[in-house]
Amino acid sequence: MKAVQVVTLTGPGDIEVREVDPPQPGPHDVLVEVHSVGIAFPDLLLSRGEYQFKPEPPFTLGVDFAGVVLDPGHPESSGFTAGQRVAGVNLHGGAAEQVANPAVFTFALPDAMSYDEGAALPMNYLTALFALEERGGLRDRETVLVHGAAGGVGTASIQVAKGLGARTIAVVSTEEKAAFARAAGADEVVLGPDFKDAVKELTGGKGVDVVVDVVGGDAFTDSLRCLAEQGRVLVVGFAAGQGIPEVKVNRLLLGNTDVRGVGWGAYAMARPGYMQKQWHRLAPMIGSGVVKPPIGATYDLADFGRALVDMDERRTLGKSVVRVR
């Protein structure tokens, strides 16, 4: 079968589509015929050997995927049946014509969702739910500020925040991204990098309750300044590439504010069944239509590397998807 593989740790330009043996499912795996694969930031880091998880080359990329169950393993324990539509997530391995994935990291895909949308769901939306609910303690009618709001995690955060009853303010860098964030469901949109005064105005001087920061860099300090009393900045990533920001903790004391790390993957994978509980939490949001992943661009399997380069150079909106079949 065909698989997208890292052969040398020299970046997305050297990724290869190779013929490999089909996977052999383990006792707790589900064998899936892959239709679509989501492009994820960990794929880019893995291609350079820069991710915290470092498999030995050659290995197959692909964090998020969607497709059809070929072999459910033990249906009484996996909960799946042959022919069932599913989405799944793992550290890698999904960018292939077939994948053997642990049943606990595999989810029933609602009929209303396409395979492209299914491949855009797991990592970004479960991360957003973990950030906002588990780490952020988001409450109904609070206000959430989302940086990088036209990207994959950004649009997921907007939609999940809306599903949890929050008001959302999106921060973006261009008018095109502003329109995309609005279409994803943002209540208000602010053009950066000078967002602080506009956010204060939109909140009547109170500030926001939660900031979802996937950008880091210079935006971080102004995010702290935008917080209402007992507000929380959720550190999800550092896409700006400007280094790791530092916190002057006296600011936290004076405002009764928090900075909280969000590391969904390691947390969720160490707790069997946790992702399934999260997926059930998302289900009513999917059913109501508030969660509907915006697909920015689609690629053929041979163009997986180009999709990663486009993401790295910030040319993409929403979630990019590679179609396997």
Short mmCIF file of C-alpha atoms in Angstrom, two decimals:
data_model
loop_
_atom_site.label_atom_id
_atom_site.label_comp_id
_atom_site.label_asym_id
_atom_site.label_seq_id
_atom_site.Cartn_x
_atom_site.Cartn_y
_atom_site.Cartn_z
CA MET A 1 0.00 0.00 0.00
CA LYS A 2 1.02 3.65 -0.35
CA ALA A 3 2.20 5.62 2.68
CA VAL A 4 3.68 9.09 3.24
CA GLN A 5 7.01 8.51 4.90
CA VAL A 6 9.86 10.41 6.51
CA VAL A 7 13.04 8.76 5.26
CA THR A 8 15.49 11.47 6.36
CA LEU A 9 14.88 14.10 9.03
CA THR A 10 15.43 16.94 6.57
CA GLY A 11 11.98 18.50 6.45
CA PRO A 12 8.81 18.36 4.34
CA GLY A 13 10.62 18.78 1.02
CA ASP A 14 12.11 15.30 1.36
CA ILE A 15 8.95 13.41 2.35
CA GLU A 16 8.31 10.41 0.08
CA VAL A 17 5.22 8.42 -0.91
CA ARG A 18 6.43 4.82 -0.72
CA GLU A 19 5.07 1.31 -1.10
CA VAL A 20 4.98 -0.40 2.30
CA ASP A 21 3.43 -3.53 3.77
CA PRO A 22 -0.14 -3.17 5.10
CA PRO A 23 -0.31 -2.77 8.89
CA GLN A 24 -0.93 -5.75 11.15
CA PRO A 25 -3.50 -4.76 13.80
CA GLY A 26 -2.75 -5.54 17.42
CA PRO A 27 -5.34 -7.01 19.81
CA HIS A 28 -6.74 -3.57 20.73
CA ASP A 29 -6.56 -2.00 17.26
CA VAL A 30 -9.09 -1.18 14.58
CA LEU A 31 -7.99 -1.52 10.93
CA VAL A 32 -9.17 1.48 8.90
CA GLU A 33 -9.23 2.20 5.16
CA VAL A 34 -8.12 5.83 5.13
CA HIS A 35 -9.97 8.34 2.95
CA SER A 36 -8.67 11.69 4.26
CA VAL A 37 -5.73 12.84 6.41
CA GLY A 38 -5.51 16.12 8.29
CA ILE A 39 -2.35 18.22 8.05
CA ALA A 40 -1.06 18.87 11.57
CA PHE A 41 1.81 20.88 13.05
CA PRO A 42 3.32 17.74 14.66
CA ASP A 43 3.74 16.30 11.13
CA LEU A 44 5.98 19.24 10.25
CA LEU A 45 8.06 18.85 13.42
CA LEU A 46 8.31 15.07 12.93
CA SER A 47 9.65 15.59 9.40
CA ARG A 48 12.54 17.58 10.92
CA GLY A 49 13.12 15.41 13.98
CA GLU A 50 12.03 18.32 16.17
CA TYR A 51 9.02 16.76 17.90
CA GLN A 52 9.22 15.49 21.49
CA PHE A 53 8.32 12.04 20.18
CA LYS A 54 11.16 10.86 17.90
CA PRO A 55 10.48 7.69 15.89
CA GLU A 56 13.34 6.21 13.87
CA PRO A 57 13.04 6.76 10.07
CA PRO A 58 11.51 5.49 7.96
CA PHE A 59 8.10 6.10 9.51
CA THR A 60 4.68 7.13 8.26
CA LEU A 61 3.25 10.58 8.98
CA GLY A 62 -0.39 11.39 9.66
CA VAL A 63 -1.82 12.48 13.02
CA ASP A 64 -5.52 12.85 12.10
CA PHE A 65 -7.42 10.67 9.65
CA ALA A 66 -10.91 9.56 8.65
CA GLY A 67 -12.12 6.50 6.77
CA VAL A 68 -13.98 3.20 6.99
CA VAL A 69 -13.43 0.27 9.35
CA LEU A 70 -12.07 -2.77 7.50
CA ASP A 71 -11.54 -4.93 10.58
CA PRO A 72 -13.03 -3.92 13.96
CA GLY A 73 -10.83 -6.35 15.88
CA HIS A 74 -12.94 -7.49 18.83
CA PRO A 75 -16.26 -5.67 18.26
CA GLU A 76 -17.47 -6.41 21.78
CA SER A 77 -14.55 -4.40 23.21
CA SER A 78 -13.76 -1.98 20.35
CA GLY A 79 -17.38 -0.95 19.82
CA PHE A 80 -16.92 -0.76 16.04
CA THR A 81 -18.26 -2.75 13.09
CA ALA A 82 -16.89 -3.39 9.61
CA GLY A 83 -17.97 -0.67 7.19
CA GLN A 84 -18.45 1.94 9.91
CA ARG A 85 -17.26 5.49 9.21
CA VAL A 86 -14.68 6.69 11.74
CA ALA A 87 -12.13 9.37 12.55
CA GLY A 88 -8.95 8.75 14.49
CA VAL A 89 -5.82 10.30 15.94
CA ASN A 90 -2.36 9.06 16.90
CA LEU A 91 1.23 10.27 17.07
CA HIS A 92 1.77 9.25 13.43
CA GLY A 93 0.79 6.56 10.92
CA GLY A 94 -2.47 7.85 9.45
CA ALA A 95 -1.11 9.11 6.11
CA ALA A 96 -1.46 5.77 4.35
CA GLU A 97 -4.06 3.75 2.50
CA GLN A 98 -4.65 1.74 5.68
CA VAL A 99 -3.90 2.32 9.35
CA ALA A 100 -4.13 0.10 12.42
CA ASN A 101 -5.20 2.46 15.19
CA PRO A 102 -5.98 1.82 18.86
CA ALA A 103 -9.75 1.62 19.35
CA VAL A 104 -9.51 4.12 22.23
CA PHE A 105 -8.10 6.72 19.79
CA THR A 106 -10.76 6.00 17.14
CA PHE A 107 -14.21 7.61 17.05
CA ALA A 108 -17.54 7.10 15.31
CA LEU A 109 -17.92 9.72 12.58
CA PRO A 110 -21.42 11.27 12.41
CA ASP A 111 -23.21 10.82 9.08
CA ALA A 112 -23.43 14.59 8.62
CA MET A 113 -19.62 14.86 8.57
CA SER A 114 -17.57 14.31 5.40
CA TYR A 115 -14.27 12.41 5.54
CA ASP A 116 -12.44 15.71 5.05
CA GLU A 117 -14.25 17.19 8.06
CA GLY A 118 -13.64 14.00 10.04
CA ALA A 119 -9.90 14.25 9.41
CA ALA A 120 -10.02 17.87 10.64
CA LEU A 121 -11.74 17.04 13.93
CA PRO A 122 -9.71 14.94 16.37
CA MET A 123 -6.51 16.74 17.32
CA ASN A 124 -7.67 20.34 16.95
CA TYR A 125 -11.12 19.99 18.49
CA LEU A 126 -10.12 17.70 21.35
CA THR A 127 -7.24 20.09 22.06
CA ALA A 128 -9.64 23.04 22.06
CA LEU A 129 -12.07 21.24 24.38
CA PHE A 130 -9.25 20.28 26.75
CA ALA A 131 -7.91 23.83 26.72
CA LEU A 132 -11.19 25.61 27.31
CA GLU A 133 -12.99 23.22 29.63
CA GLU A 134 -10.34 21.20 31.48
CA ARG A 135 -7.54 23.78 31.69
CA GLY A 136 -9.46 27.03 31.26
CA GLY A 137 -12.51 26.22 33.39
CA LEU A 138 -14.62 28.14 30.88
CA ARG A 139 -18.03 29.13 32.18
CA ASP A 140 -21.20 30.02 30.32
CA ARG A 141 -21.28 33.62 29.02
CA GLU A 142 -17.58 34.26 29.57
CA THR A 143 -15.58 35.96 26.80
CA VAL A 144 -12.81 34.11 24.96
CA LEU A 145 -10.08 35.79 22.90
CA VAL A 146 -8.56 33.50 20.25
CA HIS A 147 -5.20 34.23 18.61
CA GLY A 148 -4.40 32.68 15.23
CA ALA A 149 -8.15 32.50 14.85
CA ALA A 150 -8.17 31.58 11.15
CA GLY A 151 -5.97 28.51 11.66
CA GLY A 152 -6.95 24.96 12.53
CA VAL A 153 -6.72 25.19 16.33
CA GLY A 154 -8.01 28.76 16.20
CA THR A 155 -11.21 27.94 14.33
CA ALA A 156 -11.70 24.86 16.53
CA SER A 157 -11.34 27.04 19.64
CA ILE A 158 -13.90 29.53 18.32
CA GLN A 159 -16.45 26.80 17.64
CA VAL A 160 -15.91 24.86 20.87
CA ALA A 161 -16.08 28.10 22.90
CA LYS A 162 -19.39 28.89 21.20
CA GLY A 163 -20.58 25.36 21.98
CA LEU A 164 -19.75 25.98 25.64
CA GLY A 165 -21.81 29.17 25.67
CA ALA A 166 -19.02 31.77 25.42
CA ARG A 167 -18.68 35.00 23.47
CA THR A 168 -15.70 34.87 21.09
CA ILE A 169 -13.28 37.54 19.87
CA ALA A 170 -10.93 36.48 17.07
CA VAL A 171 -7.50 38.05 16.49
CA VAL A 172 -6.19 37.71 12.92
CA SER A 173 -3.59 39.38 10.71
CA THR A 174 -5.47 40.07 7.44
CA GLU A 175 -8.95 40.90 6.16
CA GLU A 176 -9.07 37.53 4.39
CA LYS A 177 -8.45 35.76 7.69
CA ALA A 178 -11.00 38.01 9.38
CA ALA A 179 -13.68 36.86 6.96
CA PHE A 180 -12.65 33.23 7.51
CA ALA A 181 -12.85 33.59 11.32
CA ARG A 182 -16.29 35.20 11.06
CA ALA A 183 -17.49 32.37 8.84
CA ALA A 184 -16.18 29.90 11.45
CA GLY A 185 -18.44 31.54 14.04
CA ALA A 186 -16.47 34.35 15.72
CA ASP A 187 -18.71 37.00 17.31
CA GLU A 188 -16.13 39.78 16.89
CA VAL A 189 -12.91 40.04 14.87
CA VAL A 190 -9.89 42.26 15.58
CA LEU A 191 -6.92 42.81 13.27
CA GLY A 192 -3.54 42.43 14.99
CA PRO A 193 -0.85 42.97 15.98
CA ASP A 194 -2.25 45.96 17.91
CA PHE A 195 -5.33 44.26 19.30
CA LYS A 196 -5.24 45.32 22.96
CA ASP A 197 -7.16 48.61 22.75
CA ALA A 198 -9.81 47.17 20.43
CA VAL A 199 -10.38 44.25 22.80
CA LYS A 200 -10.72 46.61 25.78
CA GLU A 201 -13.31 48.59 23.83
CA LEU A 202 -15.27 45.49 22.83
CA THR A 203 -15.43 44.38 26.47
CA GLY A 204 -16.36 47.79 27.90
CA GLY A 205 -12.97 48.02 29.58
CA LYS A 206 -13.48 44.79 31.55
CA GLY A 207 -11.19 42.56 29.50
CA VAL A 208 -11.61 38.94 28.47
CA ASP A 209 -11.97 35.92 30.72
CA VAL A 210 -9.90 33.47 28.67
CA VAL A 211 -7.22 33.83 25.99
CA VAL A 212 -6.38 30.89 23.72
CA ASP A 213 -2.82 31.58 22.56
CA VAL A 214 -1.43 29.38 19.80
CA VAL A 215 0.89 32.16 18.63
CA GLY A 216 3.10 33.27 21.54
CA GLY A 217 5.72 35.87 20.77
CA ASP A 218 4.90 39.56 21.12
CA ALA A 219 1.15 38.89 21.44
CA PHE A 220 1.60 37.14 24.78
CA THR A 221 2.28 40.21 26.94
CA ASP A 222 -0.64 42.12 25.45
CA SER A 223 -2.82 39.06 26.07
CA LEU A 224 -2.01 39.31 29.77
CA ARG A 225 -2.97 42.99 29.66
CA CYS A 226 -6.32 42.09 28.08
CA LEU A 227 -7.41 39.83 30.94
CA ALA A 228 -10.33 40.58 33.21
CA GLU A 229 -9.92 39.87 36.91
CA GLN A 230 -9.42 36.11 37.41
CA GLY A 231 -8.76 35.76 33.68
CA ARG A 232 -6.70 32.90 32.23
CA VAL A 233 -4.20 32.76 29.36
CA LEU A 234 -4.06 29.25 27.87
CA VAL A 235 -0.67 28.53 26.28
CA VAL A 236 -1.32 26.14 23.38
CA GLY A 237 1.63 26.83 21.07
CA PHE A 238 4.20 29.24 19.68
CA ALA A 239 3.37 29.55 15.99
CA ALA A 240 4.85 33.06 15.75
CA GLY A 241 8.33 31.52 15.98
CA GLN A 242 9.58 34.43 18.10
CA GLY A 243 10.87 32.34 20.99
CA ILE A 244 9.22 31.44 24.27
CA PRO A 245 7.64 34.42 26.05
CA GLU A 246 8.29 35.04 29.73
CA VAL A 247 5.85 36.04 32.48
CA LYS A 248 6.41 38.74 35.07
CA VAL A 249 4.53 37.01 37.89
CA ASN A 250 3.76 40.25 39.74
CA ARG A 251 1.27 40.95 36.93
CA LEU A 252 -0.54 37.70 37.80
CA LEU A 253 -0.68 38.68 41.46
CA LEU A 254 -1.98 42.18 40.83
CA GLY A 255 -4.77 41.01 38.51
CA ASN A 256 -5.58 37.66 40.14
CA THR A 257 -4.86 36.11 36.74
CA ASP A 258 -3.40 32.79 35.56
CA VAL A 259 -1.19 31.44 32.81
CA ARG A 260 -1.96 27.77 32.15
CA GLY A 261 -0.18 25.29 29.93
CA VAL A 262 -2.20 23.14 27.53
CA GLY A 263 -0.59 19.82 26.60
CA TRP A 264 -3.50 17.72 25.39
CA GLY A 265 -1.71 14.84 23.63
CA ALA A 266 0.43 13.46 26.44
CA TYR A 267 -2.38 13.99 28.96
CA ALA A 268 -5.07 12.27 26.87
CA MET A 269 -2.96 9.36 25.62
CA ALA A 270 -1.95 8.45 29.17
CA ARG A 271 -5.61 8.13 30.20
CA PRO A 272 -7.43 5.34 28.33
CA GLY A 273 -11.01 6.32 27.59
CA TYR A 274 -10.42 10.06 28.09
CA MET A 275 -10.57 10.87 24.37
CA GLN A 276 -13.80 8.89 24.02
CA LYS A 277 -15.37 10.97 26.80
CA GLN A 278 -14.21 14.11 25.01
CA TRP A 279 -15.70 12.89 21.72
CA HIS A 280 -19.07 12.32 23.41
CA ARG A 281 -18.83 15.86 24.79
CA LEU A 282 -18.33 17.17 21.24
CA ALA A 283 -21.20 15.11 19.79
CA PRO A 284 -24.04 17.53 20.65
CA MET A 285 -21.96 20.44 19.34
CA ILE A 286 -21.50 18.56 16.06
CA GLY A 287 -25.20 17.71 16.00
CA SER A 288 -26.23 21.35 16.50
CA GLY A 289 -23.87 22.51 13.74
CA VAL A 290 -21.80 24.82 15.98
CA VAL A 291 -18.85 22.47 15.42
CA LYS A 292 -18.21 22.13 11.69
CA PRO A 293 -14.51 22.18 10.76
CA PRO A 294 -13.70 24.69 8.02
CA ILE A 295 -11.51 23.04 5.39
CA GLY A 296 -9.04 25.49 3.91
CA ALA A 297 -7.30 23.51 1.18
CA THR A 298 -7.20 19.93 -0.09
CA TYR A 299 -4.24 18.07 -1.60
CA ASP A 300 -3.46 14.76 -3.26
CA LEU A 301 -1.40 12.20 -1.37
CA ALA A 302 1.68 12.99 -3.46
CA ASP A 303 1.50 16.62 -2.31
CA PHE A 304 1.61 15.92 1.45
CA GLY A 305 4.99 17.66 1.71
CA ARG A 306 3.72 20.73 -0.13
CA ALA A 307 0.76 20.90 2.24
CA LEU A 308 3.17 20.99 5.19
CA VAL A 309 5.24 23.76 3.55
CA ASP A 310 2.09 25.81 2.91
CA MET A 311 1.12 25.43 6.58
CA ASP A 312 4.64 26.29 7.73
CA GLU A 313 4.64 29.46 5.61
CA ARG A 314 1.21 30.41 6.96
CA ARG A 315 -0.50 30.32 3.58
CA THR A 316 -3.37 28.15 4.79
CA LEU A 317 -6.71 28.85 6.43
CA GLY A 318 -8.55 26.44 8.71
CA LYS A 319 -7.47 22.81 8.43
CA SER A 320 -5.72 21.48 5.34
CA VAL A 321 -6.64 17.95 4.28
CA VAL A 322 -4.92 15.37 2.08
CA ARG A 323 -7.24 13.02 0.18
CA VAL A 324 -6.02 9.46 0.02
CA ARG A 325 -8.89 8.18 -2.11
#
